[in-house]
CSV table of C-alpha atoms in Angstrom, one decimal:
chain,number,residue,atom,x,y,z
B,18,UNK,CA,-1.8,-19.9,10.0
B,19,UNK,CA,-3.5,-16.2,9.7
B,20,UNK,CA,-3.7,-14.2,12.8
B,21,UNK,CA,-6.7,-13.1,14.0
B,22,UNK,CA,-7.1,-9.5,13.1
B,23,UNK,CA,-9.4,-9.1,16.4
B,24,UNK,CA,-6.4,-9.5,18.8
B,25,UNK,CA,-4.3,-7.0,17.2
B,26,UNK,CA,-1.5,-5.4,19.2
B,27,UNK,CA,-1.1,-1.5,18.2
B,28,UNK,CA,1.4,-1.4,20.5
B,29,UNK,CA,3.0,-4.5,18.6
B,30,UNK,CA,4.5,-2.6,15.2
B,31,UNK,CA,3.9,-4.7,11.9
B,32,UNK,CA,6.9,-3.8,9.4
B,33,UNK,CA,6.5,-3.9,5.3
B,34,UNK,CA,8.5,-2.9,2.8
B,35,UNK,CA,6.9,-0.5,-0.1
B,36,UNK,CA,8.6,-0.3,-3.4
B,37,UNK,CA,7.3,1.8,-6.7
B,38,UNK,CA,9.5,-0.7,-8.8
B,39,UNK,CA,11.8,1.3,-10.8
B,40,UNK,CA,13.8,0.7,-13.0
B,41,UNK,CA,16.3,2.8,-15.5
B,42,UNK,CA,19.9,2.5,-16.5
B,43,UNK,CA,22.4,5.1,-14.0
B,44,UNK,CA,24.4,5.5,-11.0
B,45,UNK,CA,24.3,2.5,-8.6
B,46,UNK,CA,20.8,1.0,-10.3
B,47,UNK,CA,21.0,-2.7,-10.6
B,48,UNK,CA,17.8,-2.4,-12.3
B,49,UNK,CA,18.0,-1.5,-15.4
B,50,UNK,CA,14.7,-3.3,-17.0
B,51,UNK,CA,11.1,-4.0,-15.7
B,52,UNK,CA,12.5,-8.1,-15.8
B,53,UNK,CA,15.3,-6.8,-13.2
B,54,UNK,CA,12.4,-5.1,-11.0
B,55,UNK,CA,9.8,-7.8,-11.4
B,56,UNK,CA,12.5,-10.5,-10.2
B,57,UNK,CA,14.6,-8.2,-7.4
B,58,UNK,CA,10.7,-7.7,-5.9
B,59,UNK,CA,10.4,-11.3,-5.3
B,60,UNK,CA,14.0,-12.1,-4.2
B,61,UNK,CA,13.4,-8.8,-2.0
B,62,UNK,CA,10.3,-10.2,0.0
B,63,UNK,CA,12.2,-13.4,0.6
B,64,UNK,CA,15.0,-11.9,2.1
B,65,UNK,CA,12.5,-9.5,3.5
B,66,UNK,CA,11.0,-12.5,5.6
B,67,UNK,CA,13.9,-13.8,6.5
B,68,UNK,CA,15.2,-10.9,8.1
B,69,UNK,CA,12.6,-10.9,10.0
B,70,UNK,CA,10.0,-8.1,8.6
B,71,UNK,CA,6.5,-8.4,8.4
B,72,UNK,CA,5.1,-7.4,4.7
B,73,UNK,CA,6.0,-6.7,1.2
B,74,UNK,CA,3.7,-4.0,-0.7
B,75,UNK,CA,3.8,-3.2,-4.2
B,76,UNK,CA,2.8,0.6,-5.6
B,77,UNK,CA,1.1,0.3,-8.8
B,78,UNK,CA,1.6,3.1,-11.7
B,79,UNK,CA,0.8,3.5,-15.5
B,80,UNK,CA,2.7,4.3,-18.5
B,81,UNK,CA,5.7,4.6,-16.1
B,82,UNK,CA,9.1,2.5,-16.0
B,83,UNK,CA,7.1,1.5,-12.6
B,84,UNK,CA,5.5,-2.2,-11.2
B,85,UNK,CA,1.9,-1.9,-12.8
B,86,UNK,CA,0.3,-5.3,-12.9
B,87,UNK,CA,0.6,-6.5,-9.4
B,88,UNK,CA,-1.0,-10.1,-9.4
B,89,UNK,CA,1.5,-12.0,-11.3
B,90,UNK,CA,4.1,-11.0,-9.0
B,91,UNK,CA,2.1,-11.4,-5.9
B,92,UNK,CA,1.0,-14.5,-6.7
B,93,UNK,CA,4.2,-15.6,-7.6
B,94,UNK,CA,5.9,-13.8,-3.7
B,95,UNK,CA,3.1,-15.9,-2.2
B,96,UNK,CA,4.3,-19.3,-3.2
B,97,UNK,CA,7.9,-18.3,-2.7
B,98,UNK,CA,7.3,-17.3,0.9
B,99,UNK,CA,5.2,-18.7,3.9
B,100,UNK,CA,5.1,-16.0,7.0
B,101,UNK,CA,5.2,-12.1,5.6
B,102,UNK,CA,1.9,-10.2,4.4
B,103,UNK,CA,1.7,-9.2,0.7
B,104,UNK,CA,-0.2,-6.3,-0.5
B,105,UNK,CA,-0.2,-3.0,-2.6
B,106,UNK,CA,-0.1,0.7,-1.6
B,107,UNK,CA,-2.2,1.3,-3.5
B,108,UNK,CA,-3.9,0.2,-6.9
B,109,UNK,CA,-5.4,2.8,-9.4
B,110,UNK,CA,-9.0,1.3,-9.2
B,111,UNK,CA,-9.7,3.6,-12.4
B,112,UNK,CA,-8.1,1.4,-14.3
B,113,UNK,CA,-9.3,-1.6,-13.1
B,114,UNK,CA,-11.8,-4.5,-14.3
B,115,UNK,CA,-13.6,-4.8,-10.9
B,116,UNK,CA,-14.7,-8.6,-12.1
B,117,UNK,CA,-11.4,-9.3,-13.4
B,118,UNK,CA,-9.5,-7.8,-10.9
B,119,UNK,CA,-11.6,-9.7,-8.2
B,120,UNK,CA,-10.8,-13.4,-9.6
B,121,UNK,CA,-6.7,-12.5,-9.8
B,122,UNK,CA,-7.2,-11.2,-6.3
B,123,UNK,CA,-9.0,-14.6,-5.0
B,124,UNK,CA,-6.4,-16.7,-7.0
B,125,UNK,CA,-2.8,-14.5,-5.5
B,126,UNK,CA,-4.7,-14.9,-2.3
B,127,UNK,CA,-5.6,-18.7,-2.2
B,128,UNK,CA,-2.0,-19.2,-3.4
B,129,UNK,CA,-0.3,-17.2,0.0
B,130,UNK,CA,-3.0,-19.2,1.9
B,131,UNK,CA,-4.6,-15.9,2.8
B,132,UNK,CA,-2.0,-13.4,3.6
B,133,UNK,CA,-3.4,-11.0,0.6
B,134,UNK,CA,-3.9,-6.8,2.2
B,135,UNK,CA,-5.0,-5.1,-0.8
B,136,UNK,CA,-4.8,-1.0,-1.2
B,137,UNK,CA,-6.8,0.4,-3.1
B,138,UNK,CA,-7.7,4.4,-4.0
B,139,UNK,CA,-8.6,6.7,-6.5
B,140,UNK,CA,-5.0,7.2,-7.7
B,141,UNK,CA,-2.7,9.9,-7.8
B,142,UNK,CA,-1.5,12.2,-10.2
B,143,UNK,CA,0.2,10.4,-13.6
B,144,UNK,CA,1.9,10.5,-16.8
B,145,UNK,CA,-1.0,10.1,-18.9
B,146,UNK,CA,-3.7,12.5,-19.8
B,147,UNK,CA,-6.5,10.5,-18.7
B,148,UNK,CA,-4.9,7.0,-18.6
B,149,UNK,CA,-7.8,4.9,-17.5
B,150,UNK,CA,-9.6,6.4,-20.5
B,151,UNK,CA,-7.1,4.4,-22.7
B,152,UNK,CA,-8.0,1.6,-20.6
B,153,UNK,CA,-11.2,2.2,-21.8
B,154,UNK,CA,-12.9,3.3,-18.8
B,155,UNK,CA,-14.5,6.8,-18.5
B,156,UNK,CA,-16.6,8.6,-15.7
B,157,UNK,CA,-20.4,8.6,-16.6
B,158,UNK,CA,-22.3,12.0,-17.0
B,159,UNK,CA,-22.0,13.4,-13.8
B,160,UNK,CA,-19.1,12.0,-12.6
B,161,UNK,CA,-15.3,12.6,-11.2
B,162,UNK,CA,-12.8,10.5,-11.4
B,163,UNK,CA,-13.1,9.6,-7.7
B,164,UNK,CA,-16.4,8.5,-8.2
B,165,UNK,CA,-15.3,6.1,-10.7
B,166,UNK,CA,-12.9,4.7,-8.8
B,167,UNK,CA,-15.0,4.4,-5.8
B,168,UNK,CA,-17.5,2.8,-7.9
B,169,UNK,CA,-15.2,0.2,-9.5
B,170,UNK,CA,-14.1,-0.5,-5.9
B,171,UNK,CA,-17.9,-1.0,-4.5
B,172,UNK,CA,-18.4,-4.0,-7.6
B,173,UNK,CA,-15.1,-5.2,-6.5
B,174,UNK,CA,-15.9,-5.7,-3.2
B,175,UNK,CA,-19.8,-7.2,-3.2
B,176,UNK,CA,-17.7,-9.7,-6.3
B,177,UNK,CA,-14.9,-11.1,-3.6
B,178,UNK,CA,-17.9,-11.4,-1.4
B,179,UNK,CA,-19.9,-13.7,-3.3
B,180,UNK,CA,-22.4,-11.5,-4.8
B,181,UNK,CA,-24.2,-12.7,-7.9
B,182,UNK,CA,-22.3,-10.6,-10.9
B,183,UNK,CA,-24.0,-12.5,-13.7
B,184,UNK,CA,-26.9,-14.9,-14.5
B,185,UNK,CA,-26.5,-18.4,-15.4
B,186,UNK,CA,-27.7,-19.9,-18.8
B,187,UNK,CA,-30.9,-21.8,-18.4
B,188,UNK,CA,-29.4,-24.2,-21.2
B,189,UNK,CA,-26.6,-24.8,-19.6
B,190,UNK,CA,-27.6,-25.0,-15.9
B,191,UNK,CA,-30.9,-25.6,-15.9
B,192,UNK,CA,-32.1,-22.8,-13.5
B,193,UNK,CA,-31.6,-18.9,-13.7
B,194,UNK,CA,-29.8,-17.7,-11.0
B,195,UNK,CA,-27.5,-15.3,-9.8
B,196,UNK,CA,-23.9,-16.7,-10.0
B,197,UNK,CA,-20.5,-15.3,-8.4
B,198,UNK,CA,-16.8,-15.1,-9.5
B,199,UNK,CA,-14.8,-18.2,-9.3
B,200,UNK,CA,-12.7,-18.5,-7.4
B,201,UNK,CA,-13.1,-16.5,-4.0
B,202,UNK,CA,-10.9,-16.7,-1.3
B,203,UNK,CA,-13.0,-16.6,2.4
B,204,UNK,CA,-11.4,-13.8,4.8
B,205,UNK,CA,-10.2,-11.4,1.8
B,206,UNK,CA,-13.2,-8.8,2.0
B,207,UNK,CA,-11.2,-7.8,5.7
B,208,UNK,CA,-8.6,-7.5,4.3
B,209,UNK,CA,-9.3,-4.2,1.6
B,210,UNK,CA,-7.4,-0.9,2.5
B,211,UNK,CA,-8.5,2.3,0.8
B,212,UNK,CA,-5.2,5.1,0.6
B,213,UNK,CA,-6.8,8.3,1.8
B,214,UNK,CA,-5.2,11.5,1.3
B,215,UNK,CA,-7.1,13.5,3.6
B,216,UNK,CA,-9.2,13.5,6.4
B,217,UNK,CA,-12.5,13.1,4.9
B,218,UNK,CA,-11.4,10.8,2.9
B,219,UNK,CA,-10.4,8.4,5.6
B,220,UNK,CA,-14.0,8.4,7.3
B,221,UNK,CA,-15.5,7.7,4.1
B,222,UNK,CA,-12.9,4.8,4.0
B,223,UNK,CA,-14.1,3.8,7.8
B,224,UNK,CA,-17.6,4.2,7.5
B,225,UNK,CA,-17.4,1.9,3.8
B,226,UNK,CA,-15.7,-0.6,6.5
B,227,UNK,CA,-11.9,-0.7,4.5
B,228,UNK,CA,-9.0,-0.5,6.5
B,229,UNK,CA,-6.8,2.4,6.1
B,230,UNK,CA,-3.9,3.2,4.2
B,231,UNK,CA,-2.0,7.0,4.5
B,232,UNK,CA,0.9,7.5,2.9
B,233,UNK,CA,3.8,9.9,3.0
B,234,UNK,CA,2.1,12.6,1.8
B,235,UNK,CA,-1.4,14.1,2.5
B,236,UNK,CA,-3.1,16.5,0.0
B,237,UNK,CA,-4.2,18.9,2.5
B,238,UNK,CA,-2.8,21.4,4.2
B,239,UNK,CA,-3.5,22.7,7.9
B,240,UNK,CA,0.4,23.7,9.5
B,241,UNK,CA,0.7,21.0,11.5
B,242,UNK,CA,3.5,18.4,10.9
B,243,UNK,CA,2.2,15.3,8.5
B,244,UNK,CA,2.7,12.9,11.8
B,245,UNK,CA,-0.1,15.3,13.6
B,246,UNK,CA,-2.0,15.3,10.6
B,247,UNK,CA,-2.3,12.0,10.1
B,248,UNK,CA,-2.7,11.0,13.7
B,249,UNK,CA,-5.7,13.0,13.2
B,250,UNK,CA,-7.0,11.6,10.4
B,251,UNK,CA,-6.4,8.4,12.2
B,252,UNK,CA,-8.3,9.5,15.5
B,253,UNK,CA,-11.3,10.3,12.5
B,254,UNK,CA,-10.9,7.0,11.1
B,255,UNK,CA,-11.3,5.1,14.2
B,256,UNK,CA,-14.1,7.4,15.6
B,257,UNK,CA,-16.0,6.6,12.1
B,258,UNK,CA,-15.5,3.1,12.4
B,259,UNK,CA,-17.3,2.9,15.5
B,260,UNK,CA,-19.7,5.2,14.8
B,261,UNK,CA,-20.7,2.9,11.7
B,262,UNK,CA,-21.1,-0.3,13.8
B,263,UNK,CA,-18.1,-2.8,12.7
B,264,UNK,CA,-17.5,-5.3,14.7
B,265,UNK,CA,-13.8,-6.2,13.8
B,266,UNK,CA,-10.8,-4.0,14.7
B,267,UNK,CA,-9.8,-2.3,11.8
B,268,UNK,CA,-6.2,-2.0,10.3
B,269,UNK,CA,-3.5,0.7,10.1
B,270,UNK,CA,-0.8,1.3,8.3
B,271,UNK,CA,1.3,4.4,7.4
B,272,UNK,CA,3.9,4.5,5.0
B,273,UNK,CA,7.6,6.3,6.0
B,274,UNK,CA,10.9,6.7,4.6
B,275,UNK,CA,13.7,5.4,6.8
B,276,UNK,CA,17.1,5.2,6.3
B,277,UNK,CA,19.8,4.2,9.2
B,278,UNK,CA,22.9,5.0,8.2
B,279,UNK,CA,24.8,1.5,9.1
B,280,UNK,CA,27.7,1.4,7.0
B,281,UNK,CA,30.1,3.4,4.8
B,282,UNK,CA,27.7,2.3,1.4
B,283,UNK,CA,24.1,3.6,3.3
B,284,UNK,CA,26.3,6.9,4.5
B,285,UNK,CA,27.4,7.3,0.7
B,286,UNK,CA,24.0,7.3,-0.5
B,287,UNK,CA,22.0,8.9,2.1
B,288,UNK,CA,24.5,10.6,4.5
B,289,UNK,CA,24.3,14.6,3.0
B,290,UNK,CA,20.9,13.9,2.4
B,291,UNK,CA,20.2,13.5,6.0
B,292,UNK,CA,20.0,17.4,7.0
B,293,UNK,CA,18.2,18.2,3.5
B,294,UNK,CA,15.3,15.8,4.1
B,295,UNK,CA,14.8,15.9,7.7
B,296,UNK,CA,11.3,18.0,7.4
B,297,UNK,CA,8.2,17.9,6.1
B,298,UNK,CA,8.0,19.7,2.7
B,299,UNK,CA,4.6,21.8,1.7
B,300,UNK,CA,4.0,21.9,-2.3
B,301,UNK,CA,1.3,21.7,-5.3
B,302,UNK,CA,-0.2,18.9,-5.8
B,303,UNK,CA,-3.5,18.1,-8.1
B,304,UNK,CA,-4.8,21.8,-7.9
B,305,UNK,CA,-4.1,22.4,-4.2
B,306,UNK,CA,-1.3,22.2,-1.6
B,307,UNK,CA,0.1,19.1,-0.2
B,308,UNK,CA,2.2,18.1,2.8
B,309,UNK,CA,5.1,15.5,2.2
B,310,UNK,CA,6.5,13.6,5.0
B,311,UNK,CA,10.2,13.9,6.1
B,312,UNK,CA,12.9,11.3,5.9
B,313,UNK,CA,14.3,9.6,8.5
B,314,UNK,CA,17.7,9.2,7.7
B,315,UNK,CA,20.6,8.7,10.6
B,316,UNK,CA,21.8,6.2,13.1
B,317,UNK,CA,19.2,3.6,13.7
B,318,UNK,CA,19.3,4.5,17.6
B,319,UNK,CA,18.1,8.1,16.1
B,320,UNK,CA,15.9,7.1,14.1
B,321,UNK,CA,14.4,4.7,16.5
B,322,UNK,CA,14.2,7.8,19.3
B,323,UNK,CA,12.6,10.2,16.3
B,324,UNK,CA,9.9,8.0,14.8
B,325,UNK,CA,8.8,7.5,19.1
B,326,UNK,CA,8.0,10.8,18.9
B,327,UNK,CA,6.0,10.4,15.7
B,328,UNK,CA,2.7,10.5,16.7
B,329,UNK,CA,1.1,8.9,13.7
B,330,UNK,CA,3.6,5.8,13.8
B,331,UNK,CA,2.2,5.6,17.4
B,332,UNK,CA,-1.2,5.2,16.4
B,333,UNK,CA,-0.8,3.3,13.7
B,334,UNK,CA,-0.4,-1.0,13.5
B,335,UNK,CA,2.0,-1.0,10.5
B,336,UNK,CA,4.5,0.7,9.1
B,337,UNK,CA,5.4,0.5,5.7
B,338,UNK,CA,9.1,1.3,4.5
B,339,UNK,CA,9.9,2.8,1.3
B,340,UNK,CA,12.9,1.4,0.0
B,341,UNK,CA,15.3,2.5,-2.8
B,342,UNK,CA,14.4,-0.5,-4.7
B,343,UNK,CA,17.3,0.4,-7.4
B,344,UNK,CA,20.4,-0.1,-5.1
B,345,UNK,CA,19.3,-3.8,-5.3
B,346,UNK,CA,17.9,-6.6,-3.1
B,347,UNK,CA,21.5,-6.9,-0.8
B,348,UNK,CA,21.4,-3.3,0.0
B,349,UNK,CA,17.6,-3.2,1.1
B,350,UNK,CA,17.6,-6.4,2.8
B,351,UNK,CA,20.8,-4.4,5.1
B,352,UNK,CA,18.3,-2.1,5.4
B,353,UNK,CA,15.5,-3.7,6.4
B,354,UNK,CA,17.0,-6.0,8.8
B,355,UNK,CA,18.6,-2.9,10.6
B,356,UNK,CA,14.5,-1.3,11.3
B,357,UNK,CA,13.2,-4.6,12.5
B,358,UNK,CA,16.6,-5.5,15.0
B,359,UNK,CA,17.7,-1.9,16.0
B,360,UNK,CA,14.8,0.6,15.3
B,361,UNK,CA,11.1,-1.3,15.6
B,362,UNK,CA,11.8,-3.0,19.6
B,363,UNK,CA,12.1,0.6,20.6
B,364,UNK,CA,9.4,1.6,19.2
B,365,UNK,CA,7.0,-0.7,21.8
């Protein structure tokens, strides 16, 4: 059964884990091939539902030993589970076949019986020189590589909502007319997130009607801690949002990294890193500076006091969890079932 997205609790924290996938051969990695991350992902949202948390969200990267074609494996965590949201954070819409993408996203989303939240942005910084050119898809005269991706995502969008994409064949059909992509899944247009990485960003994403997505990092710079910053650029988003006239409640998440220190394994791994990581970190980031988010790393009743005080978790609905998706499915599950019985009920 879906739940109304109208009657949404802010108050009520939704809790998700994020993973980038990776996988390479060293200390402590059970996942050593892209078969090993494609298959701990899946077993990971299942324990992640029964545990108790709320969503699992795939990052999707390029010419990287990262998760990069999300459907398949969505599809396949939506018939293997029945409760928990499944989603991305975020896809490179430069690289993407609106059309094509729009039909995988219908059929993953039918599949889950509508539990699909798709983010989407203009990417991030990559491996490749100009990736999504390989992918043979370049900017028009004129254009930025934003405005390609917000282009592809515009297409995407009308196509999940039935807009006619194509014309039928008079010989075929008998008629000319506008036809859609088959299939479409009813409810998934509310449920598109763009990632904005500033504040201007985020009322373009409001005003466009997408829910928002802010990560761990924001590339701008003001002096104020990320968790102002992006309570901020969530006071924005909402303000736009009315502004433009929606009549649903929109959706936030945020993503953080939290690690409660639970046992003599999560103190071996994270322990020293605990004083090291525990602020926000100002650096370069595609021509300009960028603020990156601190870790929460501790006991889970510290934590759960620190991330009150986060004023950005406060405002937002979700919280998304970046997990150290190497140390395997056991380990994160401990994890994850340590935030949603000891750290989220403080948090309300």
């Amino acid at each position: 059964m879906r739940r109304a997205v109208c009657c949404l609790n802010r108050s009520v924290k939704r809790i998700g884990f994020l993973t980038f996938g990776h996988w390479a051969p060293g200390a402590g990695s059970t996942v050593v091939s892209a078969g090993d991350a494609l298959r701990q992902t899946l077993d990971l949202a299942v324990a992640a539902e029964e545990v108790g948390a709320d969503g699992a969200f795939v990052r999707v990267h390029h010419f990287a030993r990262q998760l990069s074609s999300p459907f398949p494996l969505l599809a396949a965590i939506g018939a293997r589970t029945s409760r928990i949201e499944i989603g991305t954070a975020v896809i490179d819409m430069r690289y993407e076949n609106p059309l094509y993408m729009a039909e995988d996203a219908a059929a993953a989303d039918l599949i889950s019986g509508g539990r699909l939240q798709l983010g989407l942005s203009r990417g991030s910084p990559e491996t490749a020189l100009r990736g999504s050119e390989s992918f043979g898809y370049v900017p028009d005269e004129g254009e930025t590589d934003a405005d390609l991706a917000r282009r592809h995502t515009e297409v995407f969008r009308a196509a999940i909502d039935g807009a006619g994409v194509a014309m039928s064949n008079p010989q075929m059909t008998g008629v000319s007319q506008p036809l859609a992509i088959e299939p479409r899944s009813p409810g998934l247009p509310d449920r598109i997130w763009w990632g904005a990485g500033t504040r201007a960003t985020a009322v373009w994403a409001a005003e466009q009607g997408m829910n928002l997505m802010s990560s761990t990092l924001l590339t701008e710079e003001t002096g104020a801690s990320l968790a102002d910053l992006q309570a901020e650029q969530i006071a924005l988003f909402r303000a736009a949002w009315t502004e433009a006239g929606h009549t649903r409640e929109p959706r936030v998440s945020i993503s953080r990294s939290i690690l409660p220190i639970i046992d003599a394994e999560t103190e071996h791994w994270f322990g020293l890193r605990a004083q090291r990581d525990g602020q926000d970190q100002v650096g370069h980031l595609d021509g300009g500076l960028a603020r990156f988010g601190r870790s929460y790393i501790g006991a889970p009743d510290v934590i759960a006091a620190e991330l009150a005080q986060d004023a950005a978790v406060q405002a937002a609905d979700t919280i998304l969890v970046t997990v150290p998706n190497q140390l395997g499915v056991e380990f994160n599950a401990r994890i994850l079932e340590s935030i949603v019985k000891d750290v989220v009920p403080a948090l309300g």
